Amino acid sequence: MKLHNFNLSSASYRVRIALELKGLAYEYVSYVLRRGDQRSDGFLKLNPQGLVPALELDGGTVLAQSAAIIEYLDEAHPNPPLLPKKPLARARVRAIAQAICCDIHPLNNLRVLKYLSNELALPDEVRDRWYHHWITVGFEGLEKQLAGEPETGRFCHGDTPGLADICLVPQVTNARRFNVDLASFPTIRRIDEACMALPAFTAAAPENQPEAKA
Ligand SMILES: N[C@@H](CCC(=O)N[C@@H](CS)C(=O)NCC(=O)O)C(=O)O
């Protein structure tokens, strides 16, 4: 398997965590996003959407979209499971994951930030306010949910890490990189800390990837 990805990409980080939790070996193929590698002809042949990650399976099939890739990995390699068994619990975990993948992350993606700066000519300070605003709004809802629901345990759902944690940790890492104040999100910080105590999460972290060591 080849993972086409970038160390600082949070969608890539999600898939790396899933691969690590499953104990699956993969070849790391790097695309430096700020250089525009994701828009190269070679990558667009793999994923016409021009976004990392893409997972190339041994037979040559290429999967796009981190959530779809992670669910594929979970179905193809069921142990350890990344989703609980019961339908209602699965819906809760997917809802937390989607709050991050669908509602928070897309507003802060590189191409969106570049559009604000380059096409709309917004100063960096205004662009940063945009970033901070959407992370904060998203985390406020998540914090209330995670702090208030009895299903939350050591991790987002119970005491085993799963899909929701896989999505949460990279978003927290990204928020820290952009200096978002996380003081009002104690449950999110606690879960992030619990995840980062696990080798799968640290092995997948941006600072432990080849680009960071180059
Ligand atoms: N929904 C997609 C999002 C993928 C995505 O936005 N990837 C970012 C990095 S985290 C990217 O490739 N950005 C390149 C760009 O914005 O030009 C997924 O979950 O895979």
Short mmCIF file of C-alpha atoms and ligand atoms in Angstrom, two decimals:
data_model
loop_
_atom_site.label_atom_id
_atom_site.label_comp_id
_atom_site.label_asym_id
_atom_site.label_seq_id
_atom_site.Cartn_x
_atom_site.Cartn_y
_atom_site.Cartn_z
CA MET A 1 0.00 0.00 0.00
CA LYS A 2 1.16 3.53 -0.74
CA LEU A 3 -0.13 6.53 1.18
CA HIS A 4 0.10 9.69 -0.92
CA ASN A 5 0.13 12.37 1.75
CA PHE A 6 1.84 15.24 3.54
CA ASN A 7 2.99 15.41 7.13
CA LEU A 8 1.18 18.66 7.99
CA SER A 9 -2.08 17.66 6.30
CA SER A 10 -4.65 16.80 8.94
CA ALA A 11 -6.68 14.61 6.58
CA SER A 12 -3.46 12.64 5.91
CA TYR A 13 -2.73 12.45 9.63
CA ARG A 14 -6.16 10.82 10.16
CA VAL A 15 -5.32 8.01 7.74
CA ARG A 16 -1.82 7.56 9.20
CA ILE A 17 -3.36 7.09 12.67
CA ALA A 18 -5.83 4.52 11.33
CA LEU A 19 -3.02 2.60 9.59
CA GLU A 20 -0.94 2.67 12.79
CA LEU A 21 -3.86 1.54 14.98
CA LYS A 22 -4.45 -1.35 12.58
CA GLY A 23 -0.74 -2.20 12.47
CA LEU A 24 -0.69 -1.95 8.65
CA ALA A 25 2.60 -1.24 6.89
CA TYR A 26 2.59 1.31 4.07
CA GLU A 27 4.92 3.21 1.78
CA TYR A 28 5.01 6.95 2.46
CA VAL A 29 4.81 9.17 -0.62
CA SER A 30 5.19 12.85 0.16
CA TYR A 31 3.49 15.83 -1.55
CA VAL A 32 4.59 19.22 -0.31
CA LEU A 33 1.35 21.20 -0.38
CA ARG A 34 2.81 24.70 -0.16
CA ARG A 35 4.82 23.84 -3.32
CA GLY A 36 1.62 22.72 -5.09
CA ASP A 37 2.64 19.04 -5.50
CA GLN A 38 -1.04 18.07 -5.10
CA ARG A 39 -1.79 19.78 -8.41
CA SER A 40 0.96 17.96 -10.35
CA ASP A 41 -0.15 15.85 -13.32
CA GLY A 42 1.10 12.73 -11.57
CA PHE A 43 -1.02 13.29 -8.50
CA LEU A 44 -4.10 14.46 -10.41
CA LYS A 45 -4.06 11.14 -12.25
CA LEU A 46 -4.33 9.43 -8.86
CA ASN A 47 -6.88 11.84 -7.38
CA PRO A 48 -8.47 14.36 -9.76
CA GLN A 49 -9.72 16.27 -6.70
CA GLY A 50 -6.16 17.42 -6.08
CA LEU A 51 -6.33 16.80 -2.35
CA VAL A 52 -4.27 14.50 -0.13
CA PRO A 53 -4.50 11.85 1.15
CA ALA A 54 -4.94 9.13 -1.45
CA LEU A 55 -4.37 5.49 -0.61
CA GLU A 56 -3.07 3.34 -3.46
CA LEU A 57 -3.80 -0.32 -2.81
CA ASP A 58 -1.43 -3.08 -3.91
CA GLY A 59 -3.62 -3.92 -6.92
CA GLY A 60 -3.43 -0.29 -8.09
CA THR A 61 -6.87 0.89 -6.92
CA VAL A 62 -6.70 4.42 -5.52
CA LEU A 63 -9.01 5.56 -2.73
CA ALA A 64 -9.63 9.23 -1.94
CA GLN A 65 -11.27 11.02 1.01
CA SER A 66 -9.83 10.25 4.43
CA ALA A 67 -13.15 9.18 6.01
CA ALA A 68 -13.87 6.77 3.15
CA ILE A 69 -10.31 5.42 3.32
CA ILE A 70 -10.55 4.87 7.07
CA GLU A 71 -13.91 3.11 6.80
CA TYR A 72 -12.48 0.94 4.01
CA LEU A 73 -9.51 0.01 6.21
CA ASP A 74 -11.87 -0.78 9.06
CA GLU A 75 -13.99 -3.05 6.88
CA ALA A 76 -11.02 -4.77 5.21
CA HIS A 77 -9.05 -5.14 8.46
CA PRO A 78 -11.67 -5.33 11.24
CA ASN A 79 -9.27 -5.61 14.19
CA PRO A 80 -9.04 -3.50 16.21
CA PRO A 81 -12.38 -1.91 15.24
CA LEU A 82 -12.52 1.85 14.77
CA LEU A 83 -16.30 2.04 15.16
CA PRO A 84 -18.47 0.58 17.92
CA LYS A 85 -20.88 -2.26 17.04
CA LYS A 86 -24.28 -0.80 17.91
CA PRO A 87 -26.00 1.40 15.29
CA LEU A 88 -26.69 4.31 17.66
CA ALA A 89 -23.12 4.31 18.94
CA ARG A 90 -21.81 4.21 15.36
CA ALA A 91 -23.99 7.18 14.48
CA ARG A 92 -22.62 9.14 17.46
CA VAL A 93 -19.00 8.44 16.53
CA ARG A 94 -19.63 9.35 12.87
CA ALA A 95 -21.40 12.55 13.94
CA ILE A 96 -18.35 13.66 15.96
CA ALA A 97 -16.02 12.71 13.10
CA GLN A 98 -18.16 14.57 10.55
CA ALA A 99 -18.42 17.68 12.72
CA ILE A 100 -14.65 17.87 12.21
CA CYS A 101 -14.21 16.50 8.67
CA CYS A 102 -17.23 18.18 7.09
CA ASP A 103 -17.86 21.32 9.15
CA ILE A 104 -14.55 22.50 10.61
CA HIS A 105 -11.70 21.30 8.41
CA PRO A 106 -12.94 22.37 4.94
CA LEU A 107 -13.23 26.01 5.99
CA ASN A 108 -9.57 26.05 6.99
CA ASN A 109 -8.04 24.08 4.19
CA LEU A 110 -4.98 25.47 2.43
CA ARG A 111 -6.79 26.29 -0.82
CA VAL A 112 -9.48 28.21 1.09
CA LEU A 113 -6.89 30.20 3.05
CA LYS A 114 -4.96 30.89 -0.16
CA TYR A 115 -8.14 32.11 -1.86
CA LEU A 116 -8.78 34.52 1.02
CA SER A 117 -5.22 35.87 0.73
CA ASN A 118 -4.63 35.80 -3.03
CA GLU A 119 -8.02 36.27 -4.71
CA LEU A 120 -9.82 38.31 -2.07
CA ALA A 121 -6.61 40.09 -1.01
CA LEU A 122 -7.38 39.82 2.68
CA PRO A 123 -4.47 40.72 4.98
CA ASP A 124 -2.89 37.83 6.91
CA GLU A 125 -4.43 39.09 10.13
CA VAL A 126 -7.97 38.87 8.70
CA ARG A 127 -7.27 35.46 7.20
CA ASP A 128 -6.07 34.28 10.63
CA ARG A 129 -9.25 35.61 12.23
CA TRP A 130 -11.24 33.51 9.77
CA TYR A 131 -9.21 30.44 10.73
CA HIS A 132 -9.54 31.03 14.48
CA HIS A 133 -13.24 31.82 14.21
CA TRP A 134 -14.28 28.60 12.47
CA ILE A 135 -12.11 26.37 14.65
CA THR A 136 -13.50 28.02 17.79
CA VAL A 137 -17.14 27.76 16.68
CA GLY A 138 -16.64 24.10 15.78
CA PHE A 139 -14.80 23.24 19.00
CA GLU A 140 -17.41 25.01 21.16
CA GLY A 141 -20.10 22.62 19.91
CA LEU A 142 -17.83 19.58 20.21
CA GLU A 143 -16.70 20.51 23.72
CA LYS A 144 -20.32 20.76 24.91
CA GLN A 145 -21.17 17.46 23.31
CA LEU A 146 -18.13 15.57 24.60
CA ALA A 147 -18.35 17.06 28.11
CA GLY A 148 -22.10 16.50 28.41
CA GLU A 149 -22.70 13.03 27.00
CA PRO A 150 -22.27 9.90 29.14
CA GLU A 151 -20.84 7.94 26.18
CA THR A 152 -17.66 10.03 26.35
CA GLY A 153 -14.96 8.17 28.23
CA ARG A 154 -11.22 8.32 28.21
CA PHE A 155 -11.66 8.87 24.47
CA CYS A 156 -14.47 10.44 22.39
CA HIS A 157 -16.54 7.28 22.70
CA GLY A 158 -15.78 5.04 25.66
CA ASP A 159 -12.33 3.91 26.61
CA THR A 160 -11.04 2.75 23.25
CA PRO A 161 -9.71 5.07 20.55
CA GLY A 162 -11.67 5.14 17.31
CA LEU A 163 -12.80 7.15 14.30
CA ALA A 164 -13.84 10.23 16.29
CA ASP A 165 -10.43 10.45 18.02
CA ILE A 166 -8.69 9.88 14.69
CA CYS A 167 -10.40 13.03 13.42
CA LEU A 168 -10.13 15.07 16.61
CA VAL A 169 -6.38 14.81 17.24
CA PRO A 170 -5.20 16.18 13.86
CA GLN A 171 -7.65 19.09 14.16
CA VAL A 172 -6.26 19.92 17.62
CA THR A 173 -2.70 19.68 16.28
CA ASN A 174 -3.64 22.02 13.46
CA ALA A 175 -5.33 24.49 15.82
CA ARG A 176 -2.19 24.59 17.96
CA ARG A 177 -0.05 25.20 14.87
CA PHE A 178 -2.16 28.28 14.16
CA ASN A 179 -2.07 29.41 17.82
CA VAL A 180 -5.77 28.94 18.56
CA ASP A 181 -6.45 29.34 22.29
CA LEU A 182 -7.72 25.96 23.51
CA ALA A 183 -8.17 26.99 27.17
CA SER A 184 -11.97 26.75 27.01
CA PHE A 185 -11.95 23.24 25.61
CA PRO A 186 -10.80 21.07 28.56
CA THR A 187 -12.51 17.87 27.41
CA ILE A 188 -11.06 18.15 23.92
CA ARG A 189 -7.60 18.74 25.43
CA ARG A 190 -7.99 15.81 27.83
CA ILE A 191 -8.95 13.42 25.01
CA ASP A 192 -6.13 14.72 22.82
CA GLU A 193 -3.69 14.05 25.66
CA ALA A 194 -5.04 10.52 26.18
CA CYS A 195 -4.62 9.81 22.46
CA MET A 196 -1.11 11.24 22.34
CA ALA A 197 -0.10 8.81 25.07
CA LEU A 198 -0.66 6.00 22.55
CA PRO A 199 2.18 5.00 20.17
CA ALA A 200 -0.15 4.90 17.11
CA PHE A 201 -0.98 8.58 17.46
CA THR A 202 2.59 9.71 18.05
CA ALA A 203 3.99 7.54 15.24
CA ALA A 204 1.51 9.22 12.86
CA ALA A 205 2.19 12.77 14.09
CA PRO A 206 3.52 15.40 11.64
CA GLU A 207 6.82 15.80 13.50
CA ASN A 208 7.57 12.09 13.10
CA GLN A 209 7.19 11.98 9.31
CA PRO A 210 9.99 12.13 6.70
CA GLU A 211 9.38 15.78 5.74
CA ALA A 212 10.04 16.89 9.32
CA LYS A 213 13.36 15.06 9.35
CA ALA A 214 14.53 16.16 5.91
N1 LIG B 1 -12.31 15.83 2.69
C1 LIG B 1 -10.96 15.53 2.28
C2 LIG B 1 -10.11 16.73 2.55
C3 LIG B 1 -8.74 16.58 1.96
C4 LIG B 1 -7.97 17.88 2.08
O1 LIG B 1 -8.57 18.93 2.19
N2 LIG B 1 -6.63 17.77 2.05
C5 LIG B 1 -5.83 18.95 2.17
C6 LIG B 1 -4.75 18.77 3.21
S1 LIG B 1 -5.42 18.46 4.81
C7 LIG B 1 -5.20 19.28 0.84
O2 LIG B 1 -4.81 18.41 0.10
N3 LIG B 1 -5.07 20.57 0.55
C8 LIG B 1 -4.45 21.00 -0.65
C9 LIG B 1 -4.95 22.34 -1.09
O3 LIG B 1 -5.74 22.93 -0.35
O4 LIG B 1 -4.52 22.76 -2.15
C10 LIG B 1 -10.44 14.32 3.06
O5 LIG B 1 -10.89 14.11 4.19
O6 LIG B 1 -9.60 13.57 2.54
#
